[in-house]
XYZ file of C-alpha atoms in Angstrom:
563
model
C 109.086 117.527 121.540
C 106.880 118.404 118.542
C 108.794 118.576 115.320
C 110.826 116.428 112.954
C 114.243 115.829 114.470
C 115.423 113.065 112.121
C 113.930 113.789 108.664
C 114.015 110.928 106.151
C 114.282 111.574 102.443
C 111.365 110.033 100.590
C 108.870 110.465 103.453
C 105.847 112.729 102.895
C 105.356 114.673 106.118
C 102.266 116.541 107.209
C 102.081 120.250 106.387
C 103.216 122.210 109.497
C 100.014 124.251 109.738
C 97.890 121.094 109.523
C 100.074 119.316 112.080
C 99.705 122.283 114.455
C 95.923 122.069 114.076
C 95.952 118.339 114.881
C 97.942 118.976 118.054
C 95.575 121.783 119.081
C 92.405 119.704 118.697
C 93.920 116.579 120.281
C 93.950 114.505 117.100
C 97.706 114.082 117.621
C 99.541 113.773 120.947
C 102.878 115.509 121.479
C 104.605 112.444 122.871
C 106.979 109.784 121.570
C 106.537 106.066 121.924
C 109.400 105.864 124.421
C 107.909 108.647 126.536
C 104.543 106.882 126.512
C 106.064 103.601 127.712
C 108.103 105.325 130.418
C 105.002 107.143 131.709
C 102.961 103.931 131.813
C 105.802 102.099 133.562
C 105.923 104.802 136.236
C 102.159 104.641 136.720
C 101.701 100.846 136.529
C 105.174 99.397 137.176
C 104.149 95.931 138.341
C 101.148 95.402 136.090
C 101.623 92.781 133.378
C 101.986 94.437 129.998
C 102.305 91.287 127.900
C 101.377 87.711 128.756
C 102.384 84.604 126.859
C 102.638 80.910 127.690
C 106.423 81.010 127.808
C 107.036 84.413 129.371
C 105.214 87.441 130.704
C 106.594 90.919 131.314
C 105.577 93.888 133.469
C 105.583 97.476 132.302
C 108.685 98.244 134.371
C 110.548 95.255 132.911
C 109.500 96.117 129.370
C 110.584 99.721 129.825
C 113.952 98.883 131.386
C 114.836 96.009 129.057
C 113.912 97.994 125.962
C 116.077 100.861 127.258
C 119.048 98.511 127.467
C 118.474 96.973 124.048
C 117.896 100.387 122.469
C 121.183 101.707 123.808
C 123.025 98.553 122.746
C 121.758 99.038 119.184
C 123.011 102.616 119.173
C 126.399 101.450 120.465
C 126.638 99.124 117.453
C 126.775 102.262 115.347
C 123.146 102.400 114.261
C 121.680 105.897 114.325
C 118.176 107.378 114.582
C 116.520 107.121 111.186
C 118.297 103.888 110.221
C 115.915 101.213 108.952
C 115.706 97.647 110.272
C 113.845 94.827 108.543
C 111.842 92.678 110.977
C 110.934 89.029 110.405
C 109.668 87.942 113.811
C 106.595 86.262 115.243
C 104.021 87.089 117.905
C 106.209 86.938 121.006
C 107.339 89.109 123.904
C 110.774 89.244 122.239
C 109.247 90.880 119.165
C 107.517 93.518 121.281
C 110.759 94.147 123.168
C 112.762 94.571 119.944
C 110.150 96.925 118.491
C 110.104 99.044 121.651
C 113.899 99.250 121.589
C 113.866 100.504 118.008
C 111.117 103.014 118.735
C 113.144 104.431 121.630
C 116.396 104.654 119.678
C 114.803 106.151 116.565
C 115.591 103.082 114.456
C 112.696 102.542 112.030
C 111.372 98.956 111.801
C 110.361 97.797 108.334
C 107.498 95.555 109.463
C 107.779 92.531 107.180
C 106.463 89.025 107.874
C 108.299 85.768 108.658
C 106.666 84.242 105.570
C 108.365 86.688 103.187
C 111.065 85.261 100.935
C 113.575 86.544 98.360
C 111.058 88.476 96.277
C 109.514 90.459 99.113
C 112.614 91.006 101.259
C 114.666 91.841 98.192
C 112.249 94.553 97.093
C 111.967 95.966 100.607
C 115.740 96.051 101.030
C 116.244 97.775 97.687
C 113.575 100.342 98.511
C 114.363 101.159 102.147
C 118.144 100.460 102.269
C 118.008 98.957 105.781
C 121.129 98.692 107.917
C 119.812 96.138 110.427
C 117.845 92.897 110.209
C 115.944 91.287 113.120
C 114.996 87.631 112.775
C 113.452 85.049 115.075
C 115.293 81.740 114.934
C 112.397 79.508 115.999
C 109.598 80.541 113.607
C 108.303 77.349 111.993
C 110.557 74.861 110.202
C 112.169 77.379 107.852
C 115.807 78.393 108.426
C 115.053 82.056 109.020
C 118.582 82.852 110.179
C 120.244 81.248 107.159
C 117.823 83.052 104.868
C 118.587 86.389 106.540
C 122.325 85.790 106.189
C 121.826 85.190 102.467
C 119.789 88.404 102.133
C 122.504 90.344 103.966
C 125.070 89.156 101.434
C 122.851 90.067 98.478
C 121.939 93.517 99.819
C 125.020 95.412 101.027
C 123.086 98.071 102.968
C 122.662 95.486 105.763
C 125.365 95.877 108.395
C 123.943 94.073 111.431
C 121.912 90.864 111.754
C 120.228 90.454 115.161
C 119.014 86.964 116.076
C 116.304 86.401 118.707
C 115.301 83.119 120.342
C 118.145 80.981 119.035
C 121.855 80.672 118.425
C 123.520 83.630 116.727
C 126.075 82.422 114.145
C 129.464 84.063 113.832
C 129.127 87.537 112.393
C 125.639 88.069 113.819
C 124.372 89.464 117.128
C 122.360 87.651 119.784
C 119.505 89.901 120.866
C 119.653 88.660 124.452
C 123.436 89.159 124.553
C 123.045 92.725 123.293
C 120.560 93.457 126.054
C 122.869 92.005 128.708
C 125.893 93.909 127.372
C 124.877 97.205 128.970
C 123.593 98.273 132.378
C 120.391 100.201 132.832
C 122.248 103.303 134.069
C 124.585 103.299 131.083
C 121.689 102.668 128.721
C 119.714 105.608 130.043
C 122.771 107.848 129.716
C 123.110 106.809 126.055
C 119.412 107.401 125.374
C 119.564 110.840 126.992
C 121.579 111.888 123.963
C 118.784 110.906 121.553
C 116.032 113.501 121.104
C 113.256 112.082 118.946
C 110.433 114.389 117.894
C 106.808 113.346 118.074
C 106.502 114.020 114.327
C 109.414 111.705 113.484
C 108.779 108.409 111.716
C 107.962 105.606 114.145
C 107.767 102.633 111.774
C 107.439 101.568 108.167
C 104.278 99.535 107.723
C 103.459 97.721 104.490
C 100.466 97.904 102.216
C 99.183 95.117 100.012
C 98.563 95.969 96.390
C 97.647 94.624 92.987
C 101.167 94.677 91.577
C 102.922 93.016 94.493
C 105.565 95.754 94.667
C 105.782 96.539 98.397
C 104.488 99.979 99.233
C 105.874 101.406 102.451
C 103.624 103.473 104.693
C 105.400 105.711 107.208
C 103.642 105.950 110.565
C 104.619 108.669 113.053
C 104.797 108.848 116.852
C 102.201 111.603 117.361
C 99.562 110.261 115.003
C 100.021 106.545 115.742
C 99.702 107.034 119.492
C 96.626 109.236 119.049
C 95.061 106.864 116.523
C 95.382 103.855 118.836
C 94.153 105.807 121.862
C 91.104 107.112 119.966
C 90.282 103.575 118.850
C 90.569 102.271 122.416
C 88.084 104.903 123.592
C 85.794 104.053 120.681
C 85.553 100.382 121.674
C 85.621 100.861 125.468
C 89.118 99.464 125.929
C 92.139 101.112 127.609
C 93.838 100.534 130.952
C 91.201 98.146 132.292
C 91.045 96.063 129.108
C 92.766 92.756 128.438
C 93.093 91.895 124.755
C 94.088 88.591 123.198
C 96.164 88.637 120.001
C 97.083 85.569 117.907
C 97.980 87.155 114.565
C 101.265 88.724 113.332
C 102.505 91.285 115.860
C 104.279 93.291 113.150
C 101.016 94.089 111.368
C 99.579 97.576 111.494
C 96.446 96.047 113.037
C 98.479 94.503 115.861
C 100.014 97.881 116.638
C 96.681 99.690 116.725
C 94.712 97.066 118.663
C 97.402 95.453 120.795
C 100.886 96.964 121.089
C 100.294 100.728 121.108
C 97.282 100.720 123.510
C 99.322 98.513 125.830
C 102.279 100.898 125.809
C 100.347 104.156 125.928
C 97.268 103.305 128.020
C 98.275 100.374 130.207
C 96.161 97.720 128.504
C 97.292 94.120 129.075
C 97.719 91.995 125.951
C 97.813 88.205 125.842
C 100.019 87.013 122.966
C 99.571 83.721 121.129
C 102.372 82.718 118.718
C 99.875 80.886 116.488
C 96.136 80.473 116.104
C 94.877 77.685 118.376
C 91.139 78.069 118.917
C 90.748 75.877 121.998
C 93.822 77.386 123.637
C 92.427 80.843 122.883
C 89.200 80.006 124.713
C 91.215 78.663 127.638
C 93.291 81.855 127.812
C 90.175 84.060 127.612
C 88.806 82.222 130.627
C 92.124 82.226 132.529
C 92.982 85.911 132.040
C 89.430 87.301 131.911
C 90.041 88.745 128.449
C 87.729 91.631 127.539
C 88.518 92.189 123.842
C 89.363 89.741 121.060
C 90.046 90.248 117.362
C 89.629 87.963 114.370
C 91.215 89.048 111.112
C 90.806 86.244 108.622
C 90.436 82.659 109.759
C 89.956 82.991 113.515
C 86.188 83.579 113.639
C 85.267 80.800 111.165
C 87.463 78.345 113.065
C 85.778 79.335 116.326
C 82.321 78.726 114.880
C 83.462 75.304 113.649
C 84.691 74.267 117.114
C 81.980 73.504 119.657
C 84.651 72.824 122.292
C 85.202 76.569 122.821
C 81.733 76.734 124.402
C 83.011 74.585 127.281
C 84.973 77.623 128.542
C 83.784 80.681 130.440
C 83.864 83.527 127.910
C 81.678 85.877 129.927
C 84.509 88.375 130.469
C 84.435 89.307 126.762
C 82.970 92.760 126.171
C 83.580 92.630 122.435
C 84.815 90.249 119.741
C 85.817 91.870 116.435
C 85.803 90.189 113.056
C 85.941 91.360 109.447
C 82.518 89.951 108.564
C 79.775 87.683 109.964
C 79.692 89.336 113.372
C 76.041 88.307 113.687
C 76.939 84.619 113.307
C 79.858 84.889 115.716
C 77.704 86.592 118.360
C 74.962 83.985 117.988
C 77.513 81.193 118.424
C 79.521 82.636 121.336
C 76.810 84.612 123.097
C 79.108 87.644 123.469
C 78.852 91.040 121.699
C 80.553 90.914 118.297
C 81.186 93.619 115.730
C 82.379 93.874 112.146
C 85.396 96.108 111.569
C 87.382 97.503 108.676
C 90.896 98.878 108.621
C 93.590 99.907 106.200
C 97.262 100.500 106.915
C 96.958 103.782 105.025
C 95.315 105.180 108.130
C 91.591 104.512 108.562
C 89.986 102.239 111.135
C 86.227 101.849 111.528
C 84.172 99.673 113.839
C 81.655 99.785 116.672
C 81.805 99.573 120.440
C 79.854 97.057 122.531
C 77.095 99.519 123.477
C 76.115 100.187 119.842
C 72.921 98.598 118.519
C 73.281 95.052 117.247
C 72.091 96.060 113.765
C 74.980 98.530 113.472
C 77.549 96.059 114.804
C 76.322 93.279 112.516
C 75.031 94.911 109.313
C 77.638 97.663 108.953
C 81.380 97.955 109.595
C 80.853 100.920 111.906
C 82.365 104.387 111.863
C 85.768 105.917 112.525
C 86.963 106.209 116.085
C 88.476 109.607 115.234
C 86.045 112.490 114.900
C 88.507 114.383 112.681
C 88.550 111.751 109.925
C 86.795 112.826 106.727
C 85.177 109.976 104.765
C 83.506 110.193 101.365
C 82.213 107.668 98.830
C 83.133 108.604 95.259
C 82.419 107.239 91.823
C 85.223 104.871 90.916
C 86.152 106.653 87.689
C 85.957 110.270 88.850
C 85.816 112.424 91.969
C 82.065 112.966 92.171
C 80.218 111.677 95.264
C 77.750 108.852 94.788
C 74.072 109.382 95.584
C 72.944 108.650 99.169
C 72.605 104.905 99.697
C 74.626 104.033 96.588
C 77.874 102.052 96.576
C 81.018 104.109 96.035
C 84.789 103.956 96.475
C 85.827 104.663 100.055
C 88.105 107.718 100.193
C 89.384 109.431 103.319
C 91.770 111.986 104.781
C 92.526 112.860 108.381
C 95.077 112.881 111.202
C 96.395 109.368 110.524
C 95.841 109.150 106.790
C 98.683 108.470 104.382
C 100.249 111.542 102.817
C 102.442 109.607 100.457
C 104.035 106.174 100.143
C 107.750 106.136 100.891
C 109.904 106.793 97.802
C 107.012 105.992 95.458
C 106.195 109.005 93.258
C 104.396 106.921 90.613
C 102.099 105.267 93.167
C 101.485 108.590 94.893
C 100.438 110.210 91.605
C 97.339 107.996 91.426
C 96.669 107.227 95.102
C 94.887 110.468 95.980
C 92.092 112.694 94.778
C 92.912 116.238 93.723
C 92.046 117.470 97.231
C 94.112 114.896 99.107
C 91.676 112.066 99.874
C 93.264 108.610 99.753
C 91.488 106.275 97.324
C 91.238 102.839 98.974
C 89.907 100.820 96.047
C 87.304 99.400 98.454
C 83.611 99.806 97.748
C 81.273 100.812 100.564
C 77.734 101.971 101.232
C 76.806 104.666 103.766
C 73.985 104.100 106.268
C 72.589 107.006 108.287
C 71.187 105.625 111.547
C 69.937 107.950 114.288
C 71.756 110.803 112.573
C 75.143 109.021 112.507
C 76.783 107.715 109.322
C 78.062 104.147 109.322
C 79.658 102.246 106.449
C 79.353 98.711 105.130
C 82.004 96.993 103.013
C 80.582 95.864 99.658
C 83.614 94.596 97.741
C 86.877 95.689 96.112
C 87.599 97.722 93.042
C 91.230 96.640 92.805
C 92.523 93.262 91.798
C 93.758 91.571 94.949
C 92.913 88.672 97.233
C 92.433 88.907 100.984
C 93.582 85.565 102.391
C 92.906 85.723 106.098
C 93.944 89.369 106.312
C 97.033 88.974 104.106
C 96.681 90.858 100.811
C 97.865 89.039 97.700
C 98.458 91.090 94.563
C 97.060 89.142 91.623
C 99.337 90.738 89.023
C 102.464 89.781 90.929
C 101.466 86.111 91.268
C 100.338 85.956 87.621
C 103.800 87.053 86.507
C 105.360 84.192 88.468
C 102.787 81.647 87.268
C 103.584 82.585 83.676
C 107.240 81.656 84.219
C 106.275 77.989 84.627
C 107.396 76.064 81.517
C 103.907 74.535 81.047
C 102.018 77.832 81.323
C 101.224 80.032 78.341
C 99.165 82.544 80.306
C 97.754 82.803 83.817
C 95.166 84.727 85.786
C 94.627 84.647 89.531
C 91.258 85.350 91.147
C 89.744 85.068 94.586
C 87.667 82.026 95.428
C 85.516 81.754 98.563
C 86.887 79.851 101.541
C 85.058 79.139 104.818
C 88.124 79.777 107.015
C 90.277 82.355 105.229
C 87.452 84.227 103.502
C 89.314 84.045 100.204
C 92.035 81.954 98.619
C 93.710 82.217 95.237
C 92.544 80.186 92.243
C 94.760 80.154 89.153
C 93.175 79.919 85.711
C 95.864 78.584 83.390
C 96.204 78.317 79.615
C 98.795 75.618 78.916
C 101.484 75.496 76.270
C 100.822 72.869 73.625
C 102.163 69.457 74.568
C 102.636 70.234 78.266
C 100.890 68.540 81.176
C 99.085 70.613 83.747
C 101.030 71.093 86.995
C 99.214 70.131 90.170
C 99.120 72.330 93.265
C 102.160 70.815 95.065
C 104.221 71.076 91.883
C 103.180 74.684 91.317
C 103.902 75.647 94.930
C 107.343 74.053 94.681
C 108.033 75.977 91.468
C 106.802 79.333 92.786
C 108.700 78.903 96.056
C 111.869 78.170 94.099
C 111.341 81.527 92.398
C 111.350 83.239 95.784
C 107.598 83.840 96.166
C 106.121 83.624 99.681
C 104.130 80.409 100.087
C 100.942 82.136 101.298
C 100.701 83.882 97.908
C 100.651 80.613 95.948
C 97.334 79.527 94.384
C 95.444 76.793 96.202
C 93.421 75.627 93.224
C 94.156 75.396 89.501
C 91.616 75.531 86.686
C 92.806 74.686 83.172
C 91.038 76.605 80.391
C 91.438 77.013 76.646
C 90.783 80.771 76.883
C 89.897 83.349 79.512
C 86.379 84.781 79.495
C 86.286 88.334 78.139
C 83.952 91.302 78.375
C 82.065 92.757 75.432
C 85.000 95.060 74.754
C 87.478 92.199 74.750
C 89.057 92.641 78.187
C 89.719 89.656 80.457
C 86.608 89.243 82.608
C 87.849 88.459 86.111
C 84.403 88.876 87.723
C 83.237 86.086 85.422
C 86.143 83.897 86.566
C 85.260 84.569 90.198
C 81.663 83.564 89.493
C 82.787 80.410 87.690
C 84.954 79.184 90.536
C 82.444 80.187 93.232
C 79.688 78.252 91.423
C 81.995 75.255 90.982
C 82.840 75.202 94.689
C 79.172 75.583 95.617
C 78.236 72.659 93.354
C 81.037 70.487 94.774
C 79.980 71.299 98.331
C 76.359 70.412 97.561
C 77.386 67.159 95.873
C 79.574 66.234 98.823
C 76.735 66.933 101.265
C 74.348 64.838 99.183
C 76.809 61.940 99.054
C 77.324 62.135 102.825
C 73.565 61.998 103.453
C 73.085 58.966 101.221
C 76.142 57.185 102.591
C 77.827 57.079 99.160
């Protein structure tokens, strides 16, 4: 099945000779996602693949139901290679819809339910999707009505599929589609689809400084191999049970949760939202072995003593972005820092690795064929041993080019094909093995609980406010999310400063996703500048961090004195 059977214009594919090498050394697997699920379903038919409070599903059920939905999508007139925007939550229905697309060759554009006109509009214009999957019961927002509006504004959309709610006239109910075809008929339809292992599996999204969505193609052969290598690296696999409470459409969710479940027989417990006490209860109930915190989960755990009332002894490993030492001390279970980027690198440590490595570094790649270097930020020369440099990598799963983005691709790589992450790291050689620690970012973005916010994009929207003459957005520290956005504003003469609710209302009316809105505003007469006259954002970050630290200290002092 190796090969590209449904080539997509605008996708940068791997050079054939390099792809052949990856297959030969086992860095890629010559298998499609659908083949992997079918094989696991034959081997472990009655084992639970996915568990949730409302519904659980075995491997056989997931395989058969996704067959039926996949064939129903093809009978609508969708073809392999067609794109489908996804705005769905962390549910069994989302996993089922993704599996159906992966089997039929339809390429999910993995958006988020929080995206609004700006983000969906740019993604639709870039990827020209024909289908749109939405979940009707995500939060209080009318996701279905919003999707209908987007379908009118972007004529490439031909089919709107609604899960977990009523499907209005002119749309398709996902459950009705599944029920519209028998398993035998579905398998006959799918027998006519021959996907290659080098075909595109999904379109994942990268955060960036400009806010313009950059689409990252991921492929069957490399994605399956990447997830399987990671599972081996952290001692997961068939006998592991992982709990996942973050967006299921994320690249991270695929690599830690969905793909290892499909390809290796891991069981994954899904939580539609972060609920720390419920998470502890589920870990105890299902004897969870692996847990992941990207963003606010770990800090919330450490702020909730009630989780210690539950039996967490089944946990072999708890991952977090930072502060693994604090998490391990609190929970009493092995914890490890990790680092990942949708462009194709994932580093971390397994439970048997020394505590110093798990806590003071972010680990190493789970793929022995990844090449990692630290370069000077303004050229391609390596930094001296022990010095901080820009993390650059290439390997079996690394990006070879953003989809339909020649300008971005022109600056994203070194002259010899290493992807430049914009993240600063330090190398540590311990017992002859090189590990890496994250030391900060070179590029101008904010990481709010794992969601990347491009500062330039938000600044452009802030500057549209009638009271704002100029605006800058910087990261400020936050105990739960790691970072939040703080807007420094210069006001127009005679205008009053907007408060946070007013600014959020304004930005939302402009179509900006709410999670990108600033959560603090600082009014200034001028922005600090460097000696050469450039806006000094590091200075702004220091200013707001010192202000928050002083406020926290004052609050603590007042609490102690009973003021």
